[in-house]
mmCIF file with all atom_site columns, C-alpha atoms in Angstrom:
data_model
loop_
_atom_site.group_PDB
_atom_site.id
_atom_site.type_symbol
_atom_site.label_atom_id
_atom_site.label_alt_id
_atom_site.label_comp_id
_atom_site.label_asym_id
_atom_site.label_entity_id
_atom_site.label_seq_id
_atom_site.pdbx_PDB_ins_code
_atom_site.Cartn_x
_atom_site.Cartn_y
_atom_site.Cartn_z
_atom_site.occupancy
_atom_site.B_iso_or_equiv
_atom_site.pdbx_formal_charge
_atom_site.auth_seq_id
_atom_site.auth_comp_id
_atom_site.auth_asym_id
_atom_site.auth_atom_id
_atom_site.pdbx_PDB_model_num
ATOM 1   C CA . MET A 1 1   ? -196.608 203.294 -10.858 1.00 0.00 ? 1   MET A CA 1
ATOM 2   C CA . ASP A 1 2   ? -198.923 206.190 -11.399 1.00 0.00 ? 2   ASP A CA 1
ATOM 3   C CA . ALA A 1 3   ? -201.510 207.879 -9.389  1.00 0.00 ? 3   ALA A CA 1
ATOM 4   C CA . MET A 1 4   ? -203.931 206.355 -11.011 1.00 0.00 ? 4   MET A CA 1
ATOM 5   C CA . THR A 1 5   ? -203.260 202.956 -9.086  1.00 0.00 ? 5   THR A CA 1
ATOM 6   C CA . SER A 1 6   ? -202.011 204.032 -5.896  1.00 0.00 ? 6   SER A CA 1
ATOM 7   C CA . VAL A 1 7   ? -203.779 202.808 -3.059  1.00 0.00 ? 7   VAL A CA 1
ATOM 8   C CA . PRO A 1 8   ? -203.086 205.349 0.169   1.00 0.00 ? 8   PRO A CA 1
ATOM 9   C CA . PRO A 1 9   ? -202.146 203.423 3.271   1.00 0.00 ? 9   PRO A CA 1
ATOM 10  C CA . SER A 1 10  ? -205.337 204.262 4.433   1.00 0.00 ? 10  SER A CA 1
ATOM 11  C CA . THR A 1 11  ? -207.080 202.355 2.814   1.00 0.00 ? 11  THR A CA 1
ATOM 12  C CA . LEU A 1 12  ? -205.083 199.481 4.730   1.00 0.00 ? 12  LEU A CA 1
ATOM 13  C CA . THR A 1 13  ? -205.673 197.685 7.113   1.00 0.00 ? 13  THR A CA 1
ATOM 14  C CA . ILE A 1 14  ? -202.998 196.307 9.530   1.00 0.00 ? 14  ILE A CA 1
ATOM 15  C CA . ARG A 1 15  ? -203.475 192.964 12.076  1.00 0.00 ? 15  ARG A CA 1
ATOM 16  C CA . PRO A 1 16  ? -201.830 189.966 13.261  1.00 0.00 ? 16  PRO A CA 1
ATOM 17  C CA . VAL A 1 17  ? -201.597 187.370 10.284  1.00 0.00 ? 17  VAL A CA 1
ATOM 18  C CA . GLU A 1 18  ? -204.169 184.459 11.194  1.00 0.00 ? 18  GLU A CA 1
ATOM 19  C CA . PRO A 1 19  ? -203.564 180.685 10.529  1.00 0.00 ? 19  PRO A CA 1
ATOM 20  C CA . HIS A 1 20  ? -205.296 180.197 6.820   1.00 0.00 ? 20  HIS A CA 1
ATOM 21  C CA . GLU A 1 21  ? -203.821 183.434 5.968   1.00 0.00 ? 21  GLU A CA 1
ATOM 22  C CA . TYR A 1 22  ? -200.208 182.221 7.292   1.00 0.00 ? 22  TYR A CA 1
ATOM 23  C CA . ALA A 1 23  ? -199.424 180.684 3.673   1.00 0.00 ? 23  ALA A CA 1
ATOM 24  C CA . ASP A 1 24  ? -200.504 183.728 1.523   1.00 0.00 ? 24  ASP A CA 1
ATOM 25  C CA . ALA A 1 25  ? -198.483 185.309 3.930   1.00 0.00 ? 25  ALA A CA 1
ATOM 26  C CA . GLY A 1 26  ? -195.234 184.006 3.176   1.00 0.00 ? 26  GLY A CA 1
ATOM 27  C CA . ARG A 1 27  ? -195.090 183.547 -0.080  1.00 0.00 ? 27  ARG A CA 1
ATOM 28  C CA . VAL A 1 28  ? -195.646 187.148 -0.070  1.00 0.00 ? 28  VAL A CA 1
ATOM 29  C CA . THR A 1 29  ? -191.954 186.897 2.519   1.00 0.00 ? 29  THR A CA 1
ATOM 30  C CA . VAL A 1 30  ? -190.509 184.845 -0.197  1.00 0.00 ? 30  VAL A CA 1
ATOM 31  C CA . GLU A 1 31  ? -191.224 187.237 -2.954  1.00 0.00 ? 31  GLU A CA 1
ATOM 32  C CA . ALA A 1 32  ? -190.373 190.471 -1.675  1.00 0.00 ? 32  ALA A CA 1
ATOM 33  C CA . TYR A 1 33  ? -187.514 188.645 -1.191  1.00 0.00 ? 33  TYR A CA 1
ATOM 34  C CA . ARG A 1 34  ? -186.525 187.387 -3.874  1.00 0.00 ? 34  ARG A CA 1
ATOM 35  C CA . GLN A 1 35  ? -187.191 190.282 -5.749  1.00 0.00 ? 35  GLN A CA 1
ATOM 36  C CA . SER A 1 36  ? -184.897 192.350 -3.351  1.00 0.00 ? 36  SER A CA 1
ATOM 37  C CA . TYR A 1 37  ? -182.026 189.262 -2.626  1.00 0.00 ? 37  TYR A CA 1
ATOM 38  C CA . ASP A 1 38  ? -179.863 187.614 -5.155  1.00 0.00 ? 38  ASP A CA 1
ATOM 39  C CA . GLY A 1 39  ? -179.025 184.650 -4.017  1.00 0.00 ? 39  GLY A CA 1
ATOM 40  C CA . LEU A 1 40  ? -181.127 183.441 -1.660  1.00 0.00 ? 40  LEU A CA 1
ATOM 41  C CA . THR A 1 41  ? -180.790 179.207 -0.606  1.00 0.00 ? 41  THR A CA 1
ATOM 42  C CA . ASP A 1 42  ? -183.889 177.236 -0.872  1.00 0.00 ? 42  ASP A CA 1
ATOM 43  C CA . GLY A 1 43  ? -182.859 176.591 3.248   1.00 0.00 ? 43  GLY A CA 1
ATOM 44  C CA . TYR A 1 44  ? -183.589 180.943 3.820   1.00 0.00 ? 44  TYR A CA 1
ATOM 45  C CA . LEU A 1 45  ? -186.506 180.901 1.615   1.00 0.00 ? 45  LEU A CA 1
ATOM 46  C CA . ALA A 1 46  ? -187.950 177.741 3.755   1.00 0.00 ? 46  ALA A CA 1
ATOM 47  C CA . SER A 1 47  ? -187.373 180.218 6.437   1.00 0.00 ? 47  SER A CA 1
ATOM 48  C CA . LEU A 1 48  ? -188.934 182.426 4.719   1.00 0.00 ? 48  LEU A CA 1
ATOM 49  C CA . ALA A 1 49  ? -191.925 181.119 4.382   1.00 0.00 ? 49  ALA A CA 1
ATOM 50  C CA . ASP A 1 50  ? -191.997 179.155 7.400   1.00 0.00 ? 50  ASP A CA 1
ATOM 51  C CA . VAL A 1 51  ? -195.153 182.225 9.412   1.00 0.00 ? 51  VAL A CA 1
ATOM 52  C CA . ALA A 1 52  ? -196.130 179.637 10.794  1.00 0.00 ? 52  ALA A CA 1
ATOM 53  C CA . GLY A 1 53  ? -192.202 179.292 13.017  1.00 0.00 ? 53  GLY A CA 1
ATOM 54  C CA . ARG A 1 54  ? -192.339 182.688 13.484  1.00 0.00 ? 54  ARG A CA 1
ATOM 55  C CA . VAL A 1 55  ? -196.014 182.865 14.487  1.00 0.00 ? 55  VAL A CA 1
ATOM 56  C CA . ALA A 1 56  ? -194.216 180.500 17.101  1.00 0.00 ? 56  ALA A CA 1
ATOM 57  C CA . GLN A 1 57  ? -191.526 183.203 18.196  1.00 0.00 ? 57  GLN A CA 1
ATOM 58  C CA . GLY A 1 58  ? -193.110 186.316 18.117  1.00 0.00 ? 58  GLY A CA 1
ATOM 59  C CA . GLU A 1 59  ? -195.855 188.117 16.152  1.00 0.00 ? 59  GLU A CA 1
ATOM 60  C CA . VAL A 1 60  ? -196.436 188.036 11.779  1.00 0.00 ? 60  VAL A CA 1
ATOM 61  C CA . TRP A 1 61  ? -199.059 191.411 11.450  1.00 0.00 ? 61  TRP A CA 1
ATOM 62  C CA . VAL A 1 62  ? -200.084 191.863 8.017   1.00 0.00 ? 62  VAL A CA 1
ATOM 63  C CA . ALA A 1 63  ? -200.740 194.239 5.914   1.00 0.00 ? 63  ALA A CA 1
ATOM 64  C CA . LEU A 1 64  ? -205.000 194.958 3.899   1.00 0.00 ? 64  LEU A CA 1
ATOM 65  C CA . ASP A 1 65  ? -205.083 196.286 0.523   1.00 0.00 ? 65  ASP A CA 1
ATOM 66  C CA . GLY A 1 66  ? -208.444 194.715 0.977   1.00 0.00 ? 66  GLY A CA 1
ATOM 67  C CA . ASP A 1 67  ? -208.303 191.348 0.882   1.00 0.00 ? 67  ASP A CA 1
ATOM 68  C CA . GLU A 1 68  ? -205.124 190.826 0.079   1.00 0.00 ? 68  GLU A CA 1
ATOM 69  C CA . ILE A 1 69  ? -201.908 190.150 1.921   1.00 0.00 ? 69  ILE A CA 1
ATOM 70  C CA . VAL A 1 70  ? -199.890 193.195 0.281   1.00 0.00 ? 70  VAL A CA 1
ATOM 71  C CA . GLY A 1 71  ? -197.051 193.620 3.723   1.00 0.00 ? 71  GLY A CA 1
ATOM 72  C CA . THR A 1 72  ? -195.427 191.052 6.743   1.00 0.00 ? 72  THR A CA 1
ATOM 73  C CA . VAL A 1 73  ? -193.788 192.522 9.488   1.00 0.00 ? 73  VAL A CA 1
ATOM 74  C CA . TRP A 1 74  ? -192.092 190.104 11.920  1.00 0.00 ? 74  TRP A CA 1
ATOM 75  C CA . VAL A 1 75  ? -192.082 191.255 15.806  1.00 0.00 ? 75  VAL A CA 1
ATOM 76  C CA . PRO A 1 76  ? -191.633 190.041 19.246  1.00 0.00 ? 76  PRO A CA 1
ATOM 77  C CA . ARG A 1 77  ? -194.061 189.881 21.826  1.00 0.00 ? 77  ARG A CA 1
ATOM 78  C CA . PRO A 1 78  ? -194.067 191.896 24.140  1.00 0.00 ? 78  PRO A CA 1
ATOM 79  C CA . GLY A 1 79  ? -191.026 191.624 26.737  1.00 0.00 ? 79  GLY A CA 1
ATOM 80  C CA . GLU A 1 80  ? -188.723 189.636 23.966  1.00 0.00 ? 80  GLU A CA 1
ATOM 81  C CA . ARG A 1 81  ? -186.427 189.638 21.034  1.00 0.00 ? 81  ARG A CA 1
ATOM 82  C CA . LEU A 1 82  ? -186.123 188.802 17.646  1.00 0.00 ? 82  LEU A CA 1
ATOM 83  C CA . SER A 1 83  ? -182.732 189.812 17.798  1.00 0.00 ? 83  SER A CA 1
ATOM 84  C CA . PRO A 1 84  ? -179.142 189.864 19.695  1.00 0.00 ? 84  PRO A CA 1
ATOM 85  C CA . LEU A 1 85  ? -179.520 193.459 17.973  1.00 0.00 ? 85  LEU A CA 1
ATOM 86  C CA . ALA A 1 86  ? -182.190 194.285 20.463  1.00 0.00 ? 86  ALA A CA 1
ATOM 87  C CA . GLU A 1 87  ? -180.905 195.635 24.289  1.00 0.00 ? 87  GLU A CA 1
ATOM 88  C CA . ASP A 1 88  ? -183.533 195.420 26.849  1.00 0.00 ? 88  ASP A CA 1
ATOM 89  C CA . GLY A 1 89  ? -185.812 198.509 26.203  1.00 0.00 ? 89  GLY A CA 1
ATOM 90  C CA . GLU A 1 90  ? -186.001 198.222 22.942  1.00 0.00 ? 90  GLU A CA 1
ATOM 91  C CA . LEU A 1 91  ? -188.862 196.856 19.947  1.00 0.00 ? 91  LEU A CA 1
ATOM 92  C CA . ASP A 1 92  ? -186.346 195.113 17.557  1.00 0.00 ? 92  ASP A CA 1
ATOM 93  C CA . PHE A 1 93  ? -188.475 193.710 14.347  1.00 0.00 ? 93  PHE A CA 1
ATOM 94  C CA . ARG A 1 94  ? -187.550 191.890 11.150  1.00 0.00 ? 94  ARG A CA 1
ATOM 95  C CA . GLN A 1 95  ? -188.558 190.453 7.874   1.00 0.00 ? 95  GLN A CA 1
ATOM 96  C CA . LEU A 1 96  ? -189.890 193.615 6.521   1.00 0.00 ? 96  LEU A CA 1
ATOM 97  C CA . ALA A 1 97  ? -191.469 192.381 2.822   1.00 0.00 ? 97  ALA A CA 1
ATOM 98  C CA . VAL A 1 98  ? -193.636 194.176 1.047   1.00 0.00 ? 98  VAL A CA 1
ATOM 99  C CA . ALA A 1 99  ? -195.878 192.154 -2.026  1.00 0.00 ? 99  ALA A CA 1
ATOM 100 C CA . PRO A 1 100 ? -193.244 193.330 -5.887  1.00 0.00 ? 100 PRO A CA 1
ATOM 101 C CA . SER A 1 101 ? -197.084 194.704 -7.609  1.00 0.00 ? 101 SER A CA 1
ATOM 102 C CA . ALA A 1 102 ? -197.649 196.414 -4.235  1.00 0.00 ? 102 ALA A CA 1
ATOM 103 C CA . ARG A 1 103 ? -194.218 198.401 -3.859  1.00 0.00 ? 103 ARG A CA 1
ATOM 104 C CA . GLY A 1 104 ? -194.329 202.365 -3.897  1.00 0.00 ? 104 GLY A CA 1
ATOM 105 C CA . ARG A 1 105 ? -197.806 202.081 -2.354  1.00 0.00 ? 105 ARG A CA 1
ATOM 106 C CA . GLY A 1 106 ? -196.730 203.315 1.550   1.00 0.00 ? 106 GLY A CA 1
ATOM 107 C CA . VAL A 1 107 ? -197.429 199.515 2.196   1.00 0.00 ? 107 VAL A CA 1
ATOM 108 C CA . GLY A 1 108 ? -193.041 199.767 4.366   1.00 0.00 ? 108 GLY A CA 1
ATOM 109 C CA . GLU A 1 109 ? -194.362 202.996 5.797   1.00 0.00 ? 109 GLU A CA 1
ATOM 110 C CA . ALA A 1 110 ? -197.693 201.591 6.991   1.00 0.00 ? 110 ALA A CA 1
ATOM 111 C CA . LEU A 1 111 ? -195.816 198.787 8.434   1.00 0.00 ? 111 LEU A CA 1
ATOM 112 C CA . THR A 1 112 ? -192.727 200.318 10.452  1.00 0.00 ? 112 THR A CA 1
ATOM 113 C CA . ARG A 1 113 ? -194.634 203.402 11.276  1.00 0.00 ? 113 ARG A CA 1
ATOM 114 C CA . HIS A 1 114 ? -197.089 200.021 13.049  1.00 0.00 ? 114 HIS A CA 1
ATOM 115 C CA . VAL A 1 115 ? -194.183 198.954 14.640  1.00 0.00 ? 115 VAL A CA 1
ATOM 116 C CA . LEU A 1 116 ? -193.371 202.203 16.039  1.00 0.00 ? 116 LEU A CA 1
ATOM 117 C CA . ASP A 1 117 ? -197.164 202.792 17.939  1.00 0.00 ? 117 ASP A CA 1
ATOM 118 C CA . LEU A 1 118 ? -196.329 199.167 18.731  1.00 0.00 ? 118 LEU A CA 1
ATOM 119 C CA . ALA A 1 119 ? -193.667 199.436 20.880  1.00 0.00 ? 119 ALA A CA 1
ATOM 120 C CA . ARG A 1 120 ? -194.944 203.785 22.320  1.00 0.00 ? 120 ARG A CA 1
ATOM 121 C CA . ALA A 1 121 ? -197.928 200.835 23.817  1.00 0.00 ? 121 ALA A CA 1
ATOM 122 C CA . ARG A 1 122 ? -195.295 198.258 25.176  1.00 0.00 ? 122 ARG A CA 1
ATOM 123 C CA . GLY A 1 123 ? -193.486 201.436 26.904  1.00 0.00 ? 123 GLY A CA 1
ATOM 124 C CA . ALA A 1 124 ? -190.074 200.853 24.311  1.00 0.00 ? 124 ALA A CA 1
ATOM 125 C CA . ARG A 1 125 ? -187.355 203.420 24.156  1.00 0.00 ? 125 ARG A CA 1
ATOM 126 C CA . ARG A 1 126 ? -186.114 202.969 21.045  1.00 0.00 ? 126 ARG A CA 1
ATOM 127 C CA . VAL A 1 127 ? -186.299 200.384 17.363  1.00 0.00 ? 127 VAL A CA 1
ATOM 128 C CA . VAL A 1 128 ? -184.308 198.453 15.854  1.00 0.00 ? 128 VAL A CA 1
ATOM 129 C CA . MET A 1 129 ? -184.542 196.582 12.563  1.00 0.00 ? 129 MET A CA 1
ATOM 130 C CA . ASN A 1 130 ? -181.323 195.242 10.419  1.00 0.00 ? 130 ASN A CA 1
ATOM 131 C CA . SER A 1 131 ? -181.474 195.015 7.157   1.00 0.00 ? 131 SER A CA 1
ATOM 132 C CA . GLY A 1 132 ? -178.972 194.041 4.033   1.00 0.00 ? 132 GLY A CA 1
ATOM 133 C CA . PRO A 1 133 ? -176.323 197.276 2.556   1.00 0.00 ? 133 PRO A CA 1
ATOM 134 C CA . GLU A 1 134 ? -178.567 196.368 -1.432  1.00 0.00 ? 134 GLU A CA 1
ATOM 135 C CA . MET A 1 135 ? -181.306 197.874 0.581   1.00 0.00 ? 135 MET A CA 1
ATOM 136 C CA . LEU A 1 136 ? -181.428 201.658 -0.490  1.00 0.00 ? 136 LEU A CA 1
ATOM 137 C CA . GLY A 1 137 ? -185.015 201.819 -1.289  1.00 0.00 ? 137 GLY A CA 1
ATOM 138 C CA . ALA A 1 138 ? -185.681 200.814 2.328   1.00 0.00 ? 138 ALA A CA 1
ATOM 139 C CA . HIS A 1 139 ? -182.678 202.738 4.134   1.00 0.00 ? 139 HIS A CA 1
ATOM 140 C CA . ALA A 1 140 ? -184.153 205.538 2.829   1.00 0.00 ? 140 ALA A CA 1
ATOM 141 C CA . LEU A 1 141 ? -187.808 205.257 3.739   1.00 0.00 ? 141 LEU A CA 1
ATOM 142 C CA . TYR A 1 142 ? -186.196 204.489 7.532   1.00 0.00 ? 142 TYR A CA 1
ATOM 143 C CA . LEU A 1 143 ? -184.048 208.303 7.294   1.00 0.00 ? 143 LEU A CA 1
ATOM 144 C CA . LYS A 1 144 ? -186.736 209.582 6.172   1.00 0.00 ? 144 LYS A CA 1
ATOM 145 C CA . LEU A 1 145 ? -189.661 208.518 9.195   1.00 0.00 ? 145 LEU A CA 1
ATOM 146 C CA . GLY A 1 146 ? -185.767 209.218 11.814  1.00 0.00 ? 146 GLY A CA 1
ATOM 147 C CA . PHE A 1 147 ? -184.200 206.355 11.549  1.00 0.00 ? 147 PHE A CA 1
ATOM 148 C CA . ARG A 1 148 ? -180.182 206.483 12.541  1.00 0.00 ? 148 ARG A CA 1
ATOM 149 C CA . ARG A 1 149 ? -177.641 204.361 12.010  1.00 0.00 ? 149 ARG A CA 1
ATOM 150 C CA . LEU A 1 150 ? -176.341 202.041 14.089  1.00 0.00 ? 150 LEU A CA 1
ATOM 151 C CA . THR A 1 151 ? -172.872 202.032 12.913  1.00 0.00 ? 151 THR A CA 1
ATOM 152 C CA . GLU A 1 152 ? -171.313 200.484 16.432  1.00 0.00 ? 152 GLU A CA 1
ATOM 153 C CA . ARG A 1 153 ? -174.519 197.355 16.280  1.00 0.00 ? 153 ARG A CA 1
ATOM 154 C CA . GLU A 1 154 ? -173.162 196.620 12.612  1.00 0.00 ? 154 GLU A CA 1
ATOM 155 C CA . HIS A 1 155 ? -171.637 193.313 12.469  1.00 0.00 ? 155 HIS A CA 1
ATOM 156 C CA . PRO A 1 156 ? -171.169 189.908 9.981   1.00 0.00 ? 156 PRO A CA 1
ATOM 157 C CA . VAL A 1 157 ? -174.960 187.992 10.494  1.00 0.00 ? 157 VAL A CA 1
ATOM 158 C CA . GLU A 1 158 ? -175.285 184.766 10.265  1.00 0.00 ? 158 GLU A CA 1
ATOM 159 C CA . VAL A 1 159 ? -177.078 184.356 8.319   1.00 0.00 ? 159 VAL A CA 1
ATOM 160 C CA . GLU A 1 160 ? -178.334 180.811 7.703   1.00 0.00 ? 160 GLU A CA 1
ATOM 161 C CA . PRO A 1 161 ? -175.104 178.593 8.950   1.00 0.00 ? 161 PRO A CA 1
ATOM 162 C CA . GLY A 1 162 ? -171.559 179.490 6.611   1.00 0.00 ? 162 GLY A CA 1
ATOM 163 C CA . ARG A 1 163 ? -173.637 182.199 4.938   1.00 0.00 ? 163 ARG A CA 1
ATOM 164 C CA . PHE A 1 164 ? -172.867 186.162 6.864   1.00 0.00 ? 164 PHE A CA 1
ATOM 165 C CA . LEU A 1 165 ? -174.334 189.050 5.597   1.00 0.00 ? 165 LEU A CA 1
ATOM 166 C CA . ASP A 1 166 ? -173.199 192.871 6.481   1.00 0.00 ? 166 ASP A CA 1
ATOM 167 C CA . LEU A 1 167 ? -176.731 193.443 8.019   1.00 0.00 ? 167 LEU A CA 1
ATOM 168 C CA . ARG A 1 168 ? -176.571 197.948 8.308   1.00 0.00 ? 168 ARG A CA 1
ATOM 169 C CA . ALA A 1 169 ? -178.187 198.225 11.732  1.00 0.00 ? 169 ALA A CA 1
ATOM 170 C CA . PHE A 1 170 ? -181.330 201.570 12.602  1.00 0.00 ? 170 PHE A CA 1
ATOM 171 C CA . GLY A 1 171 ? -182.396 202.539 15.262  1.00 0.00 ? 171 GLY A CA 1
ATOM 172 C CA . PHE A 1 172 ? -185.432 204.797 16.291  1.00 0.00 ? 172 PHE A CA 1
ATOM 173 C CA . ASP A 1 173 ? -185.234 206.451 19.336  1.00 0.00 ? 173 ASP A CA 1
ATOM 174 C CA . LEU A 1 174 ? -189.044 206.763 21.079  1.00 0.00 ? 174 LEU A CA 1
#
């Protein structure tokens, strides 16, 4: 993407998703995962599209460029966890997704920094997350921001019944 079409992160708005945006936020998540992962099942894609289900279990934040949702991230409510990866005093996040049309514009970094700010405000000591082994661009971003691999927490994770992925674990000490 050339500099003329790039949108600076400062023009993004990050806020909780609103009910009328659930379908669009789910579509962005599905498109992002389809672009990044091969062989996703219909069941897993349906779970990615289910923003209402995620909101029932935590908080879904959206990044907007004007009125367009260009990214999403899922975090737990204060004092809760989304996955077994998180330990006491840690905030985990999942399903950080950037619309394929918005990649390279700082959306993923802005959402990740937002998660770090939420964790600080909630008194967490560390932010943790998993990422698929093929997500090398995301890994580079996390490492650039100061995350480190938590190899001691890496093991196959069942992402849906009978389907396991060897996810990478990352942590950022606050």
